[in-house]
Amino acid sequence: MVNSLELVHELHLSLPKEKWWGENNVCQMNGFWFLPKFVPNTVRVLNEFNPLPNDVILASFPKTGTTWLKSLLFSIINRSSKELLVKHNPHELVPTLEVQVFGKTESSPIITDDLDSRRLYSTHSPYQLLGKTLDSFNCRVVYITRNPKDTLVSMWHFTNKWKDAEDAPWPLDEAIEKFCSGIFPGGPYYDHVMGFKKASLEKPENIFFITYEELMIDAKTHVKRFAEFLGCPFDKDEEVEEIVKSCSFEILSSHEVNKSGDFPSWFPVPYNSFFRQGVVGDHKNYLEAKTIERIDALTRDMFHGAGFMYGI
Ligand code: A3P
């Protein structure tokens, strides 16, 4: 009899692979690239995850504001226990389906089936793969995206915080090539974003699409809109202000748990690597004019060409 570890091994062998960075490969499934260790977990999410109608799923491409949105949605949904963010990293309060929840091939998912609680999970899986599951159970999805140049620069910094990068950091020119070719964990970035963008236009009552830049300009208005979308509006403006403040980069990054150089059990980066600059436009400090032109041309083609006037 074939056990599940053997199946995982066979799955890895059968998928196309590309070099991503250093000794690290990515594997391609249905047109998207994944870190090999998350392939079996993602397959489990697709096969086994049954959302409940009351579930909230935060979806994103990596490095687009997931940590920030996790803290905001957690606080909106769990108003009375929002101070948990002082002692816990947002990624531990809002687990990621393919990382922590379905993280161990051999064991049961770490998931609650308590119908009274409102479950909040996150995912980096693209709509093209997970959409069928999300649509069939009618749960609420909030998708965040970020302009491609800041996303790329943020990922480059983040990857260089990996344990593996200590001896051989990832050169920026390689990161640019990989991003533009789409060979990036979760990538191609443009397909990931457009999958959720189109779905949000078709099903606005189920999918809320927001950009990091919009949230940065007016977090208060958007926090109110999230709460209305999730069916739990605020009575008082002060509550909204309090949440925005406690989830701000300044406050969140000042908590000991988020300043820690310790590594979580679920990913090979220190807790503090989820908080770097938290600004819009930092790519200008790293990318040359010709790279900016190259990425803008891609953005015009992939986003503007599809009617989504964003990202430049
Ligand atoms: P930078 O690397 O540009 O600073 P993700 O959470 O999807 O991994 O994205 C990480 C990016 O979001 C990092 O961007 C990080 O600094 C930024 N970030 C984390 N918490 C934030 C917050 N509360 N407000 C704004 N940006 C935040």
Tab-separated table of C-alpha atoms and ligand atoms in Angstrom:
chain	number	residue	atom	x	y	z
A	1	MET	CA	0.000	0.000	0.000
A	2	VAL	CA	1.266	3.511	-0.820
A	3	ASN	CA	1.415	5.757	2.246
A	4	SER	CA	0.863	9.503	2.130
A	5	LEU	CA	4.586	10.313	2.410
A	6	GLU	CA	5.192	8.234	-0.723
A	7	LEU	CA	2.351	10.059	-2.451
A	8	VAL	CA	3.917	13.377	-1.520
A	9	HIS	CA	7.261	12.195	-2.887
A	10	GLU	CA	5.621	11.099	-6.149
A	11	LEU	CA	3.784	14.406	-6.402
A	12	HIS	CA	7.063	16.309	-6.088
A	13	LEU	CA	8.720	14.194	-8.758
A	14	SER	CA	5.867	14.699	-11.192
A	15	LEU	CA	5.665	18.512	-10.987
A	16	PRO	CA	7.741	20.909	-13.122
A	17	LYS	CA	10.496	22.553	-11.086
A	18	GLU	CA	12.525	25.732	-11.478
A	19	LYS	CA	15.352	27.228	-9.518
A	20	TRP	CA	14.026	30.071	-7.423
A	21	TRP	CA	16.822	31.309	-5.175
A	22	GLY	CA	20.079	29.715	-3.967
A	23	GLU	CA	19.465	26.001	-3.533
A	24	ASN	CA	15.712	26.540	-3.289
A	25	ASN	CA	13.388	25.343	-6.025
A	26	VAL	CA	9.755	26.094	-6.669
A	27	CYS	CA	7.272	23.556	-8.114
A	28	GLN	CA	4.533	24.407	-10.570
A	29	MET	CA	0.931	23.336	-10.022
A	30	ASN	CA	-1.870	24.524	-12.331
A	31	GLY	CA	0.281	27.382	-13.618
A	32	PHE	CA	1.357	28.685	-10.187
A	33	TRP	CA	4.661	28.258	-8.345
A	34	PHE	CA	4.919	26.897	-4.808
A	35	LEU	CA	7.687	26.192	-2.332
A	36	PRO	CA	8.004	22.369	-2.399
A	37	LYS	CA	7.251	21.998	1.320
A	38	PHE	CA	3.864	23.683	0.805
A	39	VAL	CA	2.785	21.599	-2.202
A	40	PRO	CA	1.305	18.678	-0.210
A	41	ASN	CA	-0.278	21.098	2.263
A	42	THR	CA	-1.866	23.068	-0.579
A	43	VAL	CA	-3.181	19.851	-2.106
A	44	ARG	CA	-4.702	19.009	1.275
A	45	VAL	CA	-6.333	22.438	1.493
A	46	LEU	CA	-7.845	21.960	-1.976
A	47	ASN	CA	-9.065	18.435	-1.186
A	48	GLU	CA	-10.017	18.672	2.459
A	49	PHE	CA	-10.873	22.227	3.456
A	50	ASN	CA	-14.612	22.702	3.862
A	51	PRO	CA	-15.291	26.320	4.778
A	52	LEU	CA	-18.330	27.130	6.895
A	53	PRO	CA	-20.675	29.868	5.625
A	54	ASN	CA	-19.600	32.091	8.526
A	55	ASP	CA	-15.860	31.735	7.780
A	56	VAL	CA	-13.649	34.656	6.860
A	57	ILE	CA	-10.693	33.964	4.581
A	58	LEU	CA	-7.920	36.492	4.152
A	59	ALA	CA	-6.287	35.875	0.794
A	60	SER	CA	-3.101	37.512	-0.484
A	61	PHE	CA	0.040	37.181	-2.529
A	62	PRO	CA	3.065	37.087	-0.160
A	63	LYS	CA	4.405	40.458	1.077
A	64	THR	CA	1.362	42.521	0.181
A	65	GLY	CA	0.149	43.408	3.692
A	66	THR	CA	-1.052	40.053	5.045
A	67	THR	CA	0.307	40.642	8.564
A	68	TRP	CA	-1.391	44.034	8.814
A	69	LEU	CA	-4.722	42.742	7.515
A	70	LYS	CA	-4.523	39.722	9.845
A	71	SER	CA	-4.258	42.033	12.827
A	72	LEU	CA	-7.115	44.263	11.586
A	73	LEU	CA	-9.535	41.430	10.759
A	74	PHE	CA	-8.698	39.611	13.982
A	75	SER	CA	-9.466	42.781	15.967
A	76	ILE	CA	-12.689	43.464	14.060
A	77	ILE	CA	-13.988	39.928	14.569
A	78	ASN	CA	-12.709	39.419	18.127
A	79	ARG	CA	-13.265	42.903	19.533
A	80	SER	CA	-13.254	41.831	23.148
A	81	SER	CA	-9.936	39.974	22.850
A	82	LYS	CA	-8.038	42.289	20.533
A	83	GLU	CA	-5.361	42.818	23.219
A	84	LEU	CA	-4.125	39.302	22.348
A	85	LEU	CA	-2.140	41.100	19.632
A	86	VAL	CA	0.179	42.455	22.316
A	87	LYS	CA	1.481	39.003	23.173
A	88	HIS	CA	0.937	37.039	19.978
A	89	ASN	CA	2.264	37.481	16.464
A	90	PRO	CA	-0.657	38.043	14.029
A	91	HIS	CA	0.348	34.911	12.078
A	92	GLU	CA	-0.315	32.830	15.165
A	93	LEU	CA	-3.708	34.403	15.833
A	94	VAL	CA	-4.760	33.972	12.202
A	95	PRO	CA	-3.215	30.729	10.950
A	96	THR	CA	-2.521	30.169	7.271
A	97	LEU	CA	-4.362	27.202	5.759
A	98	GLU	CA	-1.426	25.720	3.854
A	99	VAL	CA	1.179	26.545	6.522
A	100	GLN	CA	-0.210	25.833	9.991
A	101	VAL	CA	-3.736	24.424	9.540
A	102	PHE	CA	-2.945	21.697	6.974
A	103	GLY	CA	0.776	21.830	7.809
A	104	LYS	CA	1.435	18.201	8.643
A	105	THR	CA	0.748	15.622	5.956
A	106	GLU	CA	0.410	12.821	8.474
A	107	SER	CA	-1.915	14.485	10.974
A	108	SER	CA	-5.361	15.983	11.244
A	109	PRO	CA	-5.727	19.663	10.392
A	110	ILE	CA	-5.576	22.103	13.296
A	111	ILE	CA	-9.038	23.466	12.725
A	112	THR	CA	-12.038	24.230	14.891
A	113	ASP	CA	-15.485	22.990	13.940
A	114	ASP	CA	-17.193	25.063	16.618
A	115	LEU	CA	-20.188	26.483	14.767
A	116	ASP	CA	-20.590	29.304	17.308
A	117	SER	CA	-17.166	30.807	16.710
A	118	ARG	CA	-16.300	32.882	13.656
A	119	ARG	CA	-13.295	31.249	12.025
A	120	LEU	CA	-10.630	33.401	10.408
A	121	TYR	CA	-7.906	31.827	8.266
A	122	SER	CA	-5.520	33.124	5.678
A	123	THR	CA	-4.190	31.693	2.433
A	124	HIS	CA	-1.701	32.513	-0.308
A	125	SER	CA	-3.414	30.057	-2.691
A	126	PRO	CA	-4.580	31.651	-5.946
A	127	TYR	CA	-8.266	32.023	-6.775
A	128	GLN	CA	-7.672	29.871	-9.872
A	129	LEU	CA	-7.057	26.930	-7.493
A	130	LEU	CA	-9.054	27.711	-4.367
A	131	GLY	CA	-11.950	29.616	-5.955
A	132	LYS	CA	-14.177	26.555	-6.363
A	133	THR	CA	-13.924	25.787	-2.637
A	134	LEU	CA	-14.488	29.395	-1.602
A	135	ASP	CA	-17.460	29.881	-3.929
A	136	SER	CA	-19.204	26.635	-3.099
A	137	PHE	CA	-19.370	27.432	0.612
A	138	ASN	CA	-20.297	31.088	0.265
A	139	CYS	CA	-17.822	32.293	2.897
A	140	ARG	CA	-16.447	35.859	3.022
A	141	VAL	CA	-13.061	36.587	1.467
A	142	VAL	CA	-10.942	39.706	1.943
A	143	TYR	CA	-8.094	39.954	-0.582
A	144	ILE	CA	-5.253	42.430	-0.196
A	145	THR	CA	-2.783	43.370	-2.903
A	146	ARG	CA	0.131	45.777	-3.147
A	147	ASN	CA	1.912	47.485	-6.025
A	148	PRO	CA	4.303	45.065	-7.757
A	149	LYS	CA	7.530	47.027	-7.182
A	150	ASP	CA	7.098	47.304	-3.394
A	151	THR	CA	5.957	43.661	-3.263
A	152	LEU	CA	9.114	42.534	-5.058
A	153	VAL	CA	11.428	44.621	-2.854
A	154	SER	CA	9.650	43.455	0.297
A	155	MET	CA	10.018	39.798	-0.787
A	156	TRP	CA	13.693	40.288	-1.583
A	157	HIS	CA	14.365	41.648	1.930
A	158	PHE	CA	12.213	38.952	3.537
A	159	THR	CA	13.940	36.119	1.688
A	160	ASN	CA	17.296	37.430	2.812
A	161	LYS	CA	16.122	36.919	6.400
A	162	TRP	CA	15.761	33.173	5.800
A	163	LYS	CA	18.164	30.906	7.652
A	164	ASP	CA	19.563	29.737	4.272
A	165	ALA	CA	20.419	33.321	3.253
A	166	GLU	CA	22.970	33.871	6.017
A	167	ASP	CA	25.798	32.465	3.901
A	168	ALA	CA	24.503	33.283	0.413
A	169	PRO	CA	22.144	36.269	0.189
A	170	TRP	CA	19.752	36.538	-2.762
A	171	PRO	CA	21.059	39.133	-5.258
A	172	LEU	CA	18.485	41.795	-6.148
A	173	ASP	CA	18.979	41.378	-9.909
A	174	GLU	CA	18.066	37.678	-9.579
A	175	ALA	CA	14.978	38.563	-7.552
A	176	ILE	CA	13.908	41.007	-10.282
A	177	GLU	CA	14.327	38.357	-13.010
A	178	LYS	CA	12.333	35.795	-11.040
A	179	PHE	CA	9.561	38.249	-10.250
A	180	CYS	CA	9.218	39.355	-13.877
A	181	SER	CA	9.182	35.765	-15.127
A	182	GLY	CA	6.546	34.859	-12.536
A	183	ILE	CA	8.768	32.209	-10.912
A	184	PHE	CA	8.151	33.357	-7.387
A	185	PRO	CA	6.358	31.608	-4.506
A	186	GLY	CA	2.661	32.187	-5.162
A	187	GLY	CA	3.477	33.616	-8.589
A	188	PRO	CA	2.924	34.743	-11.204
A	189	TYR	CA	2.031	37.806	-9.119
A	190	TYR	CA	-0.109	39.357	-11.884
A	191	ASP	CA	-2.201	36.198	-12.365
A	192	HIS	CA	-2.701	35.865	-8.608
A	193	VAL	CA	-3.970	39.443	-8.298
A	194	MET	CA	-6.154	39.301	-11.422
A	195	GLY	CA	-7.765	36.028	-10.301
A	196	PHE	CA	-9.128	37.657	-7.146
A	197	LYS	CA	-9.759	41.029	-8.815
A	198	LYS	CA	-12.056	39.470	-11.434
A	199	ALA	CA	-13.796	37.297	-8.842
A	200	SER	CA	-14.401	40.351	-6.619
A	201	LEU	CA	-16.111	42.140	-9.520
A	202	GLU	CA	-18.307	39.115	-10.175
A	203	LYS	CA	-19.139	38.462	-6.504
A	204	PRO	CA	-18.715	41.685	-4.556
A	205	GLU	CA	-20.950	40.385	-1.775
A	206	ASN	CA	-18.454	37.569	-1.091
A	207	ILE	CA	-15.066	38.969	-2.074
A	208	PHE	CA	-13.722	42.293	-0.813
A	209	PHE	CA	-10.693	43.512	-2.768
A	210	ILE	CA	-8.417	46.133	-1.194
A	211	THR	CA	-4.948	47.493	-1.875
A	212	TYR	CA	-2.194	48.152	0.657
A	213	GLU	CA	-2.018	51.725	-0.631
A	214	GLU	CA	-5.769	52.357	-0.105
A	215	LEU	CA	-5.502	51.006	3.422
A	216	MET	CA	-2.510	53.247	4.059
A	217	ILE	CA	-4.362	56.379	2.890
A	218	ASP	CA	-7.497	55.861	4.988
A	219	ALA	CA	-7.426	52.842	7.277
A	220	LYS	CA	-10.391	54.073	9.355
A	221	THR	CA	-12.834	54.126	6.446
A	222	HIS	CA	-11.695	50.699	5.288
A	223	VAL	CA	-11.877	49.136	8.738
A	224	LYS	CA	-15.504	50.302	8.909
A	225	ARG	CA	-16.135	48.849	5.451
A	226	PHE	CA	-14.555	45.505	6.441
A	227	ALA	CA	-16.809	45.343	9.488
A	228	GLU	CA	-19.915	46.078	7.400
A	229	PHE	CA	-18.863	43.505	4.791
A	230	LEU	CA	-18.429	40.915	7.548
A	231	GLY	CA	-21.830	41.766	9.002
A	232	CYS	CA	-20.501	43.175	12.290
A	233	PRO	CA	-20.563	46.995	11.928
A	234	PHE	CA	-19.219	49.328	14.601
A	235	ASP	CA	-21.434	51.425	16.883
A	236	LYS	CA	-18.737	53.891	17.855
A	237	ASP	CA	-16.024	55.621	15.843
A	238	GLU	CA	-13.681	55.450	18.844
A	239	GLU	CA	-13.621	51.671	18.553
A	240	VAL	CA	-12.512	51.950	14.936
A	241	GLU	CA	-9.799	54.451	15.831
A	242	GLU	CA	-8.549	52.195	18.603
A	243	ILE	CA	-8.256	49.222	16.250
A	244	VAL	CA	-6.483	51.215	13.547
A	245	LYS	CA	-4.001	52.503	16.113
A	246	SER	CA	-3.326	49.155	17.787
A	247	CYS	CA	-2.723	47.550	14.358
A	248	SER	CA	-0.483	50.336	13.070
A	249	PHE	CA	3.049	49.442	12.042
A	250	GLU	CA	4.459	51.544	14.903
A	251	ILE	CA	2.433	49.819	17.631
A	252	LEU	CA	2.498	46.263	16.280
A	253	SER	CA	6.225	46.320	15.588
A	254	SER	CA	6.918	47.593	19.104
A	255	HIS	CA	5.565	44.464	20.841
A	256	GLU	CA	8.275	42.152	22.183
A	257	VAL	CA	6.809	39.171	20.310
A	258	ASN	CA	7.155	41.008	17.002
A	259	LYS	CA	10.633	42.349	17.770
A	260	SER	CA	11.854	38.851	18.545
A	261	GLY	CA	14.682	37.287	16.531
A	262	ASP	CA	13.327	33.811	17.427
A	263	PHE	CA	12.113	31.565	14.633
A	264	PRO	CA	8.534	30.263	14.664
A	265	SER	CA	8.018	26.522	14.187
A	266	TRP	CA	6.076	27.065	10.945
A	267	PHE	CA	8.491	29.132	8.787
A	268	PRO	CA	12.289	29.641	8.578
A	269	VAL	CA	12.311	33.407	9.271
A	270	PRO	CA	12.439	35.307	12.574
A	271	TYR	CA	9.251	36.924	13.893
A	272	ASN	CA	10.727	40.398	13.385
A	273	SER	CA	11.082	39.850	9.612
A	274	PHE	CA	7.335	40.468	9.153
A	275	PHE	CA	7.880	44.112	10.114
A	276	ARG	CA	10.429	46.059	8.067
A	277	GLN	CA	9.446	49.557	6.820
A	278	GLY	CA	5.693	49.447	6.275
A	279	VAL	CA	5.603	52.310	3.770
A	280	VAL	CA	4.482	52.902	0.182
A	281	GLY	CA	7.161	53.504	-2.465
A	282	ASP	CA	10.230	51.996	-0.776
A	283	HIS	CA	11.137	50.359	-4.115
A	284	LYS	CA	12.518	53.737	-5.238
A	285	ASN	CA	15.390	53.189	-2.808
A	286	TYR	CA	16.356	49.902	-4.467
A	287	LEU	CA	15.266	49.667	-8.106
A	288	GLU	CA	17.041	51.443	-10.952
A	289	ALA	CA	15.039	53.541	-13.430
A	290	LYS	CA	15.326	50.859	-16.138
A	291	THR	CA	13.954	48.189	-13.795
A	292	ILE	CA	11.068	50.453	-12.817
A	293	GLU	CA	10.317	50.983	-16.513
A	294	ARG	CA	10.474	47.237	-17.133
A	295	ILE	CA	8.059	46.392	-14.327
A	296	ASP	CA	5.742	49.279	-15.235
A	297	ALA	CA	5.554	47.959	-18.821
A	298	LEU	CA	4.570	44.545	-17.453
A	299	THR	CA	2.003	46.145	-15.166
A	300	ARG	CA	0.499	48.129	-18.056
A	301	ASP	CA	0.189	44.942	-20.019
A	302	MET	CA	-1.127	42.648	-17.287
A	303	PHE	CA	-3.267	45.019	-15.182
A	304	HIS	CA	-4.141	48.038	-17.315
A	305	GLY	CA	-4.619	45.806	-20.374
A	306	ALA	CA	-7.253	43.905	-18.391
A	307	GLY	CA	-8.940	47.121	-17.236
A	308	PHE	CA	-7.388	47.248	-13.744
A	309	MET	CA	-5.694	50.659	-13.581
A	310	TYR	CA	-3.312	49.937	-10.723
A	311	GLY	CA	0.314	49.395	-9.807
A	312	ILE	CA	2.377	52.144	-11.461
B	1	A3P	P1	7.975	46.094	3.785
B	1	A3P	O1	8.913	44.949	3.606
B	1	A3P	O2	7.841	46.934	2.555
B	1	A3P	O3	8.270	46.922	4.982
B	1	A3P	P2	3.158	40.446	4.489
B	1	A3P	O4	2.530	40.714	5.811
B	1	A3P	O5	2.172	40.123	3.411
B	1	A3P	O6	4.262	39.469	4.615
B	1	A3P	O7	3.782	41.841	4.017
B	1	A3P	C1	4.861	42.357	4.734
B	1	A3P	C2	4.936	43.839	4.465
B	1	A3P	O8	3.922	44.521	5.225
B	1	A3P	C3	6.267	44.413	4.929
B	1	A3P	O9	6.524	45.495	4.057
B	1	A3P	C4	5.926	44.877	6.339
B	1	A3P	O10	6.817	45.835	6.852
B	1	A3P	C5	4.538	45.460	6.114
B	1	A3P	N1	3.741	45.553	7.343
B	1	A3P	C6	3.685	44.693	8.384
B	1	A3P	N2	2.838	45.136	9.321
B	1	A3P	C7	2.338	46.320	8.875
B	1	A3P	C8	1.416	47.282	9.422
B	1	A3P	N3	0.847	47.102	10.593
B	1	A3P	N4	1.136	48.365	8.680
B	1	A3P	C9	1.715	48.564	7.470
B	1	A3P	N5	2.594	47.701	6.901
B	1	A3P	C10	2.905	46.587	7.596
